[in-house]
Coordinates of C-alpha atoms in Angstrom, one line a residue:
M527 CA 14.8 97.1 136.5
T528 CA 17.4 99.5 135.0
L529 CA 19.5 97.9 132.3
N530 CA 23.2 98.9 132.3
L531 CA 24.7 96.3 130.0
V532 CA 23.0 93.7 127.8
S533 CA 24.9 90.6 126.6
L534 CA 23.9 88.7 123.5
V535 CA 25.3 85.2 123.4
I536 CA 25.3 83.4 120.0
P537 CA 26.7 79.8 119.5
V538 CA 28.2 79.5 116.0
Y539 CA 28.9 76.2 114.1
N540 CA 29.6 76.3 110.4
E541 CA 27.7 79.6 109.8
Q542 CA 30.2 81.5 107.6
D543 CA 27.4 82.4 105.2
N544 CA 25.1 83.8 107.9
L545 CA 27.7 85.5 110.1
P546 CA 28.1 88.9 108.2
E547 CA 24.4 89.5 108.1
L548 CA 23.9 88.3 111.6
V549 CA 26.6 90.7 113.0
R550 CA 25.2 93.6 110.9
R551 CA 21.7 93.1 112.3
C552 CA 22.8 92.5 115.8
L553 CA 24.9 95.7 115.9
A554 CA 22.1 97.7 114.3
M555 CA 19.7 96.4 116.9
G556 CA 22.1 96.9 119.8
R557 CA 22.9 100.5 118.9
Q558 CA 19.2 101.3 119.2
L559 CA 19.1 100.2 122.9
P560 CA 19.2 102.8 125.7
C561 CA 22.1 101.0 127.3
A562 CA 25.5 99.4 126.5
F563 CA 25.6 96.0 124.9
E564 CA 28.0 93.3 123.8
V565 CA 27.7 90.4 121.3
V566 CA 29.5 87.2 122.4
L567 CA 30.1 84.9 119.4
V568 CA 31.1 81.4 120.5
N569 CA 32.7 79.4 117.8
D570 CA 31.9 75.8 118.5
G571 CA 34.7 74.2 116.6
S572 CA 33.5 75.2 113.1
R573 CA 35.1 73.6 110.1
D574 CA 34.5 76.5 107.8
D575 CA 35.7 80.1 108.0
S576 CA 33.4 81.0 110.9
A577 CA 36.4 81.4 113.4
K578 CA 38.2 83.7 111.0
I579 CA 35.1 85.9 110.4
I580 CA 34.6 86.1 114.2
E581 CA 38.2 87.2 114.8
A582 CA 38.1 89.8 112.0
T583 CA 34.8 91.2 113.2
A584 CA 36.0 91.3 116.9
A585 CA 39.1 93.3 115.8
R586 CA 36.9 95.7 113.8
E587 CA 33.8 96.2 116.1
P588 CA 34.3 97.1 119.8
E589 CA 31.0 95.5 120.8
I590 CA 32.0 92.0 119.5
V591 CA 33.6 89.4 121.8
G592 CA 34.8 86.2 120.2
V593 CA 35.1 82.9 122.2
L594 CA 36.9 80.2 120.1
L595 CA 36.4 76.7 121.5
N596 CA 39.2 74.3 120.6
R597 CA 36.7 71.7 119.1
N598 CA 33.0 71.0 118.8
Y599 CA 31.3 70.4 122.1
G600 CA 27.7 70.9 121.1
Q601 CA 25.2 73.8 121.1
H602 CA 24.5 74.0 124.8
A603 CA 28.1 73.7 125.9
A604 CA 28.8 76.6 123.6
V605 CA 25.9 78.5 125.1
L606 CA 27.4 77.9 128.6
A607 CA 30.8 79.1 127.4
G608 CA 29.1 82.3 126.2
L609 CA 27.2 82.7 129.5
A610 CA 30.5 82.4 131.4
E611 CA 32.0 85.2 129.2
A612 CA 28.9 87.5 129.2
R613 CA 29.1 90.5 131.6
G614 CA 25.6 91.9 131.2
D615 CA 23.0 92.2 133.9
V616 CA 20.7 90.7 131.2
V617 CA 21.8 88.0 128.9
V618 CA 20.0 87.1 125.7
T619 CA 20.7 83.9 123.7
L620 CA 20.1 83.6 120.0
D621 CA 20.8 81.1 117.2
A622 CA 23.2 82.1 114.4
D623 CA 21.0 80.9 111.6
L624 CA 18.8 84.1 111.6
Q625 CA 15.6 82.1 111.8
N626 CA 14.8 84.2 114.9
P627 CA 15.3 87.9 114.0
P628 CA 17.6 89.9 116.4
E629 CA 15.1 92.7 116.0
E630 CA 12.8 90.9 118.4
I631 CA 15.3 91.3 121.3
P632 CA 14.1 94.7 122.6
R633 CA 10.7 93.2 123.2
L634 CA 12.2 90.5 125.4
L635 CA 14.1 93.1 127.3
E636 CA 10.9 94.9 128.0
G637 CA 9.6 91.7 129.7
I638 CA 12.7 91.6 131.8
A639 CA 12.4 95.3 132.7
A640 CA 8.8 94.5 133.8
G641 CA 10.0 92.0 136.4
A642 CA 10.3 88.7 134.6
D643 CA 13.3 86.4 135.5
V644 CA 13.2 84.7 132.1
V645 CA 11.4 85.7 128.9
S646 CA 11.0 82.8 126.4
G647 CA 10.4 83.3 122.8
V648 CA 7.6 81.3 121.1
R649 CA 8.1 80.8 117.4
S650 CA 5.0 81.9 115.5
R651 CA 4.3 80.3 112.1
R652 CA 7.3 78.1 112.2
K653 CA 9.2 77.5 109.0
D654 CA 10.7 74.1 110.1
T655 CA 9.9 70.7 108.7
L656 CA 6.8 68.7 109.8
F657 CA 9.1 66.3 111.7
R658 CA 10.7 69.2 113.6
R659 CA 7.3 70.7 114.5
V660 CA 5.8 67.4 115.7
A661 CA 8.9 66.4 117.7
S662 CA 9.0 69.8 119.3
R663 CA 5.3 69.6 120.3
I664 CA 5.8 66.2 121.9
M665 CA 8.9 67.4 123.8
N666 CA 7.2 70.6 125.0
G667 CA 4.3 68.5 126.4
L668 CA 6.8 66.2 128.2
M669 CA 8.7 69.1 129.6
L670 CA 5.5 70.7 130.9
R671 CA 4.7 67.6 132.9
I672 CA 8.3 67.2 134.1
T673 CA 9.3 70.8 135.1
R674 CA 5.7 72.1 135.9
V675 CA 6.8 75.3 134.1
D676 CA 4.2 76.1 131.3
V677 CA 6.5 77.1 128.5
G678 CA 5.2 76.5 125.0
D679 CA 8.4 76.3 123.0
Y680 CA 11.5 74.8 124.7
G681 CA 13.3 74.6 121.4
C682 CA 13.4 78.3 120.8
M683 CA 16.9 79.7 121.6
L684 CA 15.7 83.3 121.6
R685 CA 15.5 83.9 125.4
A686 CA 16.4 86.6 127.9
Y687 CA 17.7 85.8 131.4
R688 CA 18.4 88.0 134.4
R689 CA 21.9 88.0 135.8
D690 CA 21.0 86.0 138.9
I691 CA 19.5 83.2 136.8
V692 CA 22.6 83.1 134.6
D693 CA 24.8 82.8 137.7
A694 CA 22.7 80.0 139.0
V695 CA 22.9 78.1 135.7
L696 CA 26.7 78.5 135.7
A697 CA 27.0 77.3 139.3
C698 CA 25.5 74.0 138.4
G699 CA 27.9 71.1 137.6
D700 CA 25.7 69.2 135.1
R701 CA 27.7 67.8 132.3
S702 CA 24.7 67.6 129.9
A703 CA 22.9 70.8 130.9
Y704 CA 20.0 71.9 128.8
V705 CA 20.1 75.6 129.4
P706 CA 16.4 76.6 128.9
A707 CA 15.1 73.9 131.2
L708 CA 17.8 74.5 133.8
A709 CA 17.2 78.2 133.8
N710 CA 13.4 77.8 134.1
S711 CA 14.0 75.6 137.2
F712 CA 15.4 78.6 139.0
A713 CA 13.1 81.3 137.7
G714 CA 10.2 82.5 139.8
N715 CA 8.6 84.5 136.9
V716 CA 8.8 83.0 133.4
R717 CA 7.0 84.9 130.6
E718 CA 6.4 83.9 127.0
M719 CA 6.4 86.2 124.0
E720 CA 5.6 85.3 120.4
V721 CA 8.5 86.0 118.1
Q722 CA 8.8 85.8 114.3
H723 CA 10.4 82.8 112.7
A724 CA 12.0 82.9 109.3
E725 CA 13.4 80.3 106.9
R726 CA 17.1 79.6 107.1
Q727 CA 18.8 81.9 104.6
A728 CA 22.0 80.0 104.1
G729 CA 23.6 76.7 105.2
Q730 CA 21.9 73.7 106.6
S731 CA 20.4 72.7 110.0
K732 CA 23.0 71.1 112.3
Y733 CA 20.4 68.9 113.9
S734 CA 19.8 65.6 112.1
V735 CA 17.1 63.2 113.3
F736 CA 19.6 61.3 115.4
K737 CA 21.0 64.5 117.0
L738 CA 17.4 65.7 117.8
L739 CA 16.5 62.4 119.4
N740 CA 19.8 62.5 121.4
L741 CA 19.1 66.1 122.5
Y742 CA 15.6 65.2 123.6
F743 CA 16.9 62.2 125.5
D744 CA 19.5 64.3 127.2
L745 CA 16.9 66.8 128.1
L746 CA 14.6 64.1 129.6
V747 CA 17.3 62.4 131.6
S748 CA 19.0 65.5 132.8
A749 CA 15.8 67.2 134.0
T750 CA 14.0 64.3 135.8
T751 CA 14.1 60.8 137.1
A752 CA 10.7 60.1 135.7
P753 CA 12.0 57.4 133.3
L754 CA 13.2 55.4 136.3
R755 CA 9.8 55.8 138.0
L756 CA 8.1 54.7 134.8
M757 CA 10.2 51.6 134.5
S758 CA 9.4 50.8 138.1
M759 CA 5.7 51.0 137.4
V760 CA 6.1 49.0 134.2
G761 CA 8.0 46.4 136.2
V762 CA 5.3 46.1 138.9
A763 CA 2.6 45.8 136.2
L764 CA 4.5 43.1 134.3
A765 CA 5.2 41.3 137.6
V766 CA 1.5 41.2 138.4
A767 CA 0.6 40.2 134.9
G768 CA 3.3 37.5 134.9
L769 CA 1.9 36.1 138.2
A770 CA -1.6 36.1 136.9
F771 CA -0.5 34.4 133.7
G772 CA 1.4 31.8 135.7
V773 CA -1.7 31.0 137.7
L774 CA -3.7 30.8 134.5
L775 CA -1.2 28.3 133.0
L776 CA -1.3 26.2 136.1
V777 CA -5.1 26.0 136.1
L778 CA -5.2 25.2 132.4
R779 CA -2.5 22.6 132.8
F780 CA -4.7 20.7 135.4
Y781 CA -7.8 21.2 133.3
Y782 CA -6.4 20.1 129.9
G783 CA -3.7 17.8 131.1
P784 CA 0.1 17.8 130.6
D785 CA -0.1 17.5 126.8
W786 CA -1.6 21.0 126.5
A787 CA 1.1 22.4 128.8
A788 CA 3.9 21.1 126.6
Q789 CA 2.3 22.7 123.6
G790 CA 2.3 26.1 125.4
V791 CA 6.1 26.1 125.9
F792 CA 6.6 28.8 123.2
T793 CA 4.1 31.1 124.9
I794 CA 6.2 30.9 128.1
F795 CA 9.3 31.7 126.1
A796 CA 7.6 34.7 124.6
V797 CA 6.6 36.0 128.0
L798 CA 10.1 35.4 129.3
F799 CA 11.6 37.3 126.4
L800 CA 9.2 40.2 127.1
F801 CA 10.2 40.4 130.7
L802 CA 13.9 40.1 129.8
G803 CA 13.5 43.0 127.3
V804 CA 11.9 45.2 130.0
Q805 CA 14.7 44.3 132.4
L806 CA 17.4 45.3 129.9
I807 CA 15.6 48.6 129.2
G808 CA 15.5 49.3 132.9
M809 CA 19.1 48.4 133.3
G810 CA 20.0 50.7 130.4
L811 CA 18.2 53.6 131.9
L812 CA 19.8 53.0 135.3
G813 CA 23.2 52.8 133.6
E814 CA 22.6 56.1 131.9
Y815 CA 21.9 57.8 135.2
I816 CA 24.9 56.2 136.8
G817 CA 27.1 57.3 133.9
R818 CA 25.9 60.8 134.2
I819 CA 26.6 60.7 138.0
S820 CA 30.1 59.5 137.3
R821 CA 30.7 62.3 134.8
D822 CA 29.5 64.9 137.3
V823 CA 31.6 63.5 140.1
Q824 CA 34.7 63.5 137.9
A825 CA 34.0 67.3 137.3
R826 CA 35.8 67.4 134.0
P827 CA 35.6 70.7 132.0
R828 CA 32.6 71.1 129.8
Y829 CA 34.7 72.7 127.2
I830 CA 38.1 74.3 126.6
V831 CA 38.4 77.8 125.3
G832 CA 41.2 78.0 122.7
A833 CA 41.2 81.8 122.5
R834 CA 39.3 84.9 123.2
V835 CA 39.3 87.9 120.9
G836 CA 37.8 91.4 121.1
S837 CA 36.8 93.6 123.9
A838 CA 33.3 94.7 124.8
V839 CA 32.2 98.4 124.9
N840 CA 31.9 100.1 128.3
A841 CA 33.7 97.4 130.2
D842 CA 33.0 99.3 133.4
A843 CA 29.3 99.6 132.8
N844 CA 28.7 96.6 135.0
A845 CA 31.6 96.4 137.4
P846 CA 30.2 93.8 139.8
A847 CA 29.5 91.4 136.9
E848 CA 32.9 92.1 135.4
S849 CA 34.7 91.2 138.6
S850 CA 32.7 87.9 138.9
R851 CA 33.4 87.0 135.3
A852 CA 37.1 88.2 135.2
P853 CA 38.7 84.8 136.0
A854 CA 36.8 83.3 133.0
R855 CA 38.3 85.9 130.6
S856 CA 42.0 85.7 131.7
G857 CA 44.5 83.9 129.6
A858 CA 44.6 82.9 126.0
R859 CA 43.8 79.3 126.7
S860 CA 41.8 78.0 129.6
A861 CA 39.4 75.3 130.7
S862 CA 36.0 76.1 132.0
A863 CA 34.3 73.8 134.4

């Protein structure tokens, strides 16, 4: 595969301390590539000076494109905004915290050039906390069973996608899309590549324990209906157990007499509370799916772009992609579905 234009998409949220070094390293890496490149920085409603830095950098560097969302929508909504803006025949996503070095990107592009649809980075010798590593390992195991795509590190944002995979992701109407899992569901050839992982140089991680759990739940619910199937199996098992327990109570009542049966009333209440709890969990899961269906049917925009700044180098290097992306780049303020 011949590369004409490579787009680097980076969601940014409160990363003013990392942005100058991030931009410097991305530009240095990109200028070593044998093709044109652009860096799409998506400001996800940052509360610090990230937006100002992006605007100033886009005005100074022709390879930088800034997409400024009007408020915070979350990392994956910001990634989708960047994918909609990117014009490259290969799109690479990267976090702004510099834990995954931009210098690893040429290796991912080699995998794409060799025929892969998606090249996923796998963080070696991770510098995250123990909780993050354990939670990531659990989620990777779950996603393997759900998607049947053997990817060892779904949490690594350093990934390269072919243009057709990006277009398929953008065509989906999911309100809570998890981009890596969604892209893998369309890819026929997914490759993994070990990439370096460094400690965060500045700022703090934007994912608290609650946000991580919410992200994993979104990933699980958006990727599969397995939780509903699990609740169905649990319901059947509890129904069988309840029936057997009822028969046992009936037999013991005749064997020991009515006095014993009266003394077992709290056991019955405990069993009823257990069944009620399982029912409420099942109803909650069902409600979660129905709520997501409702949001998808309403087709509300995933995000609103407040402004776009900068212009990428060699705009005509990938004319077909440019024409398909042109509506997303017109206007100073627009909504993206």
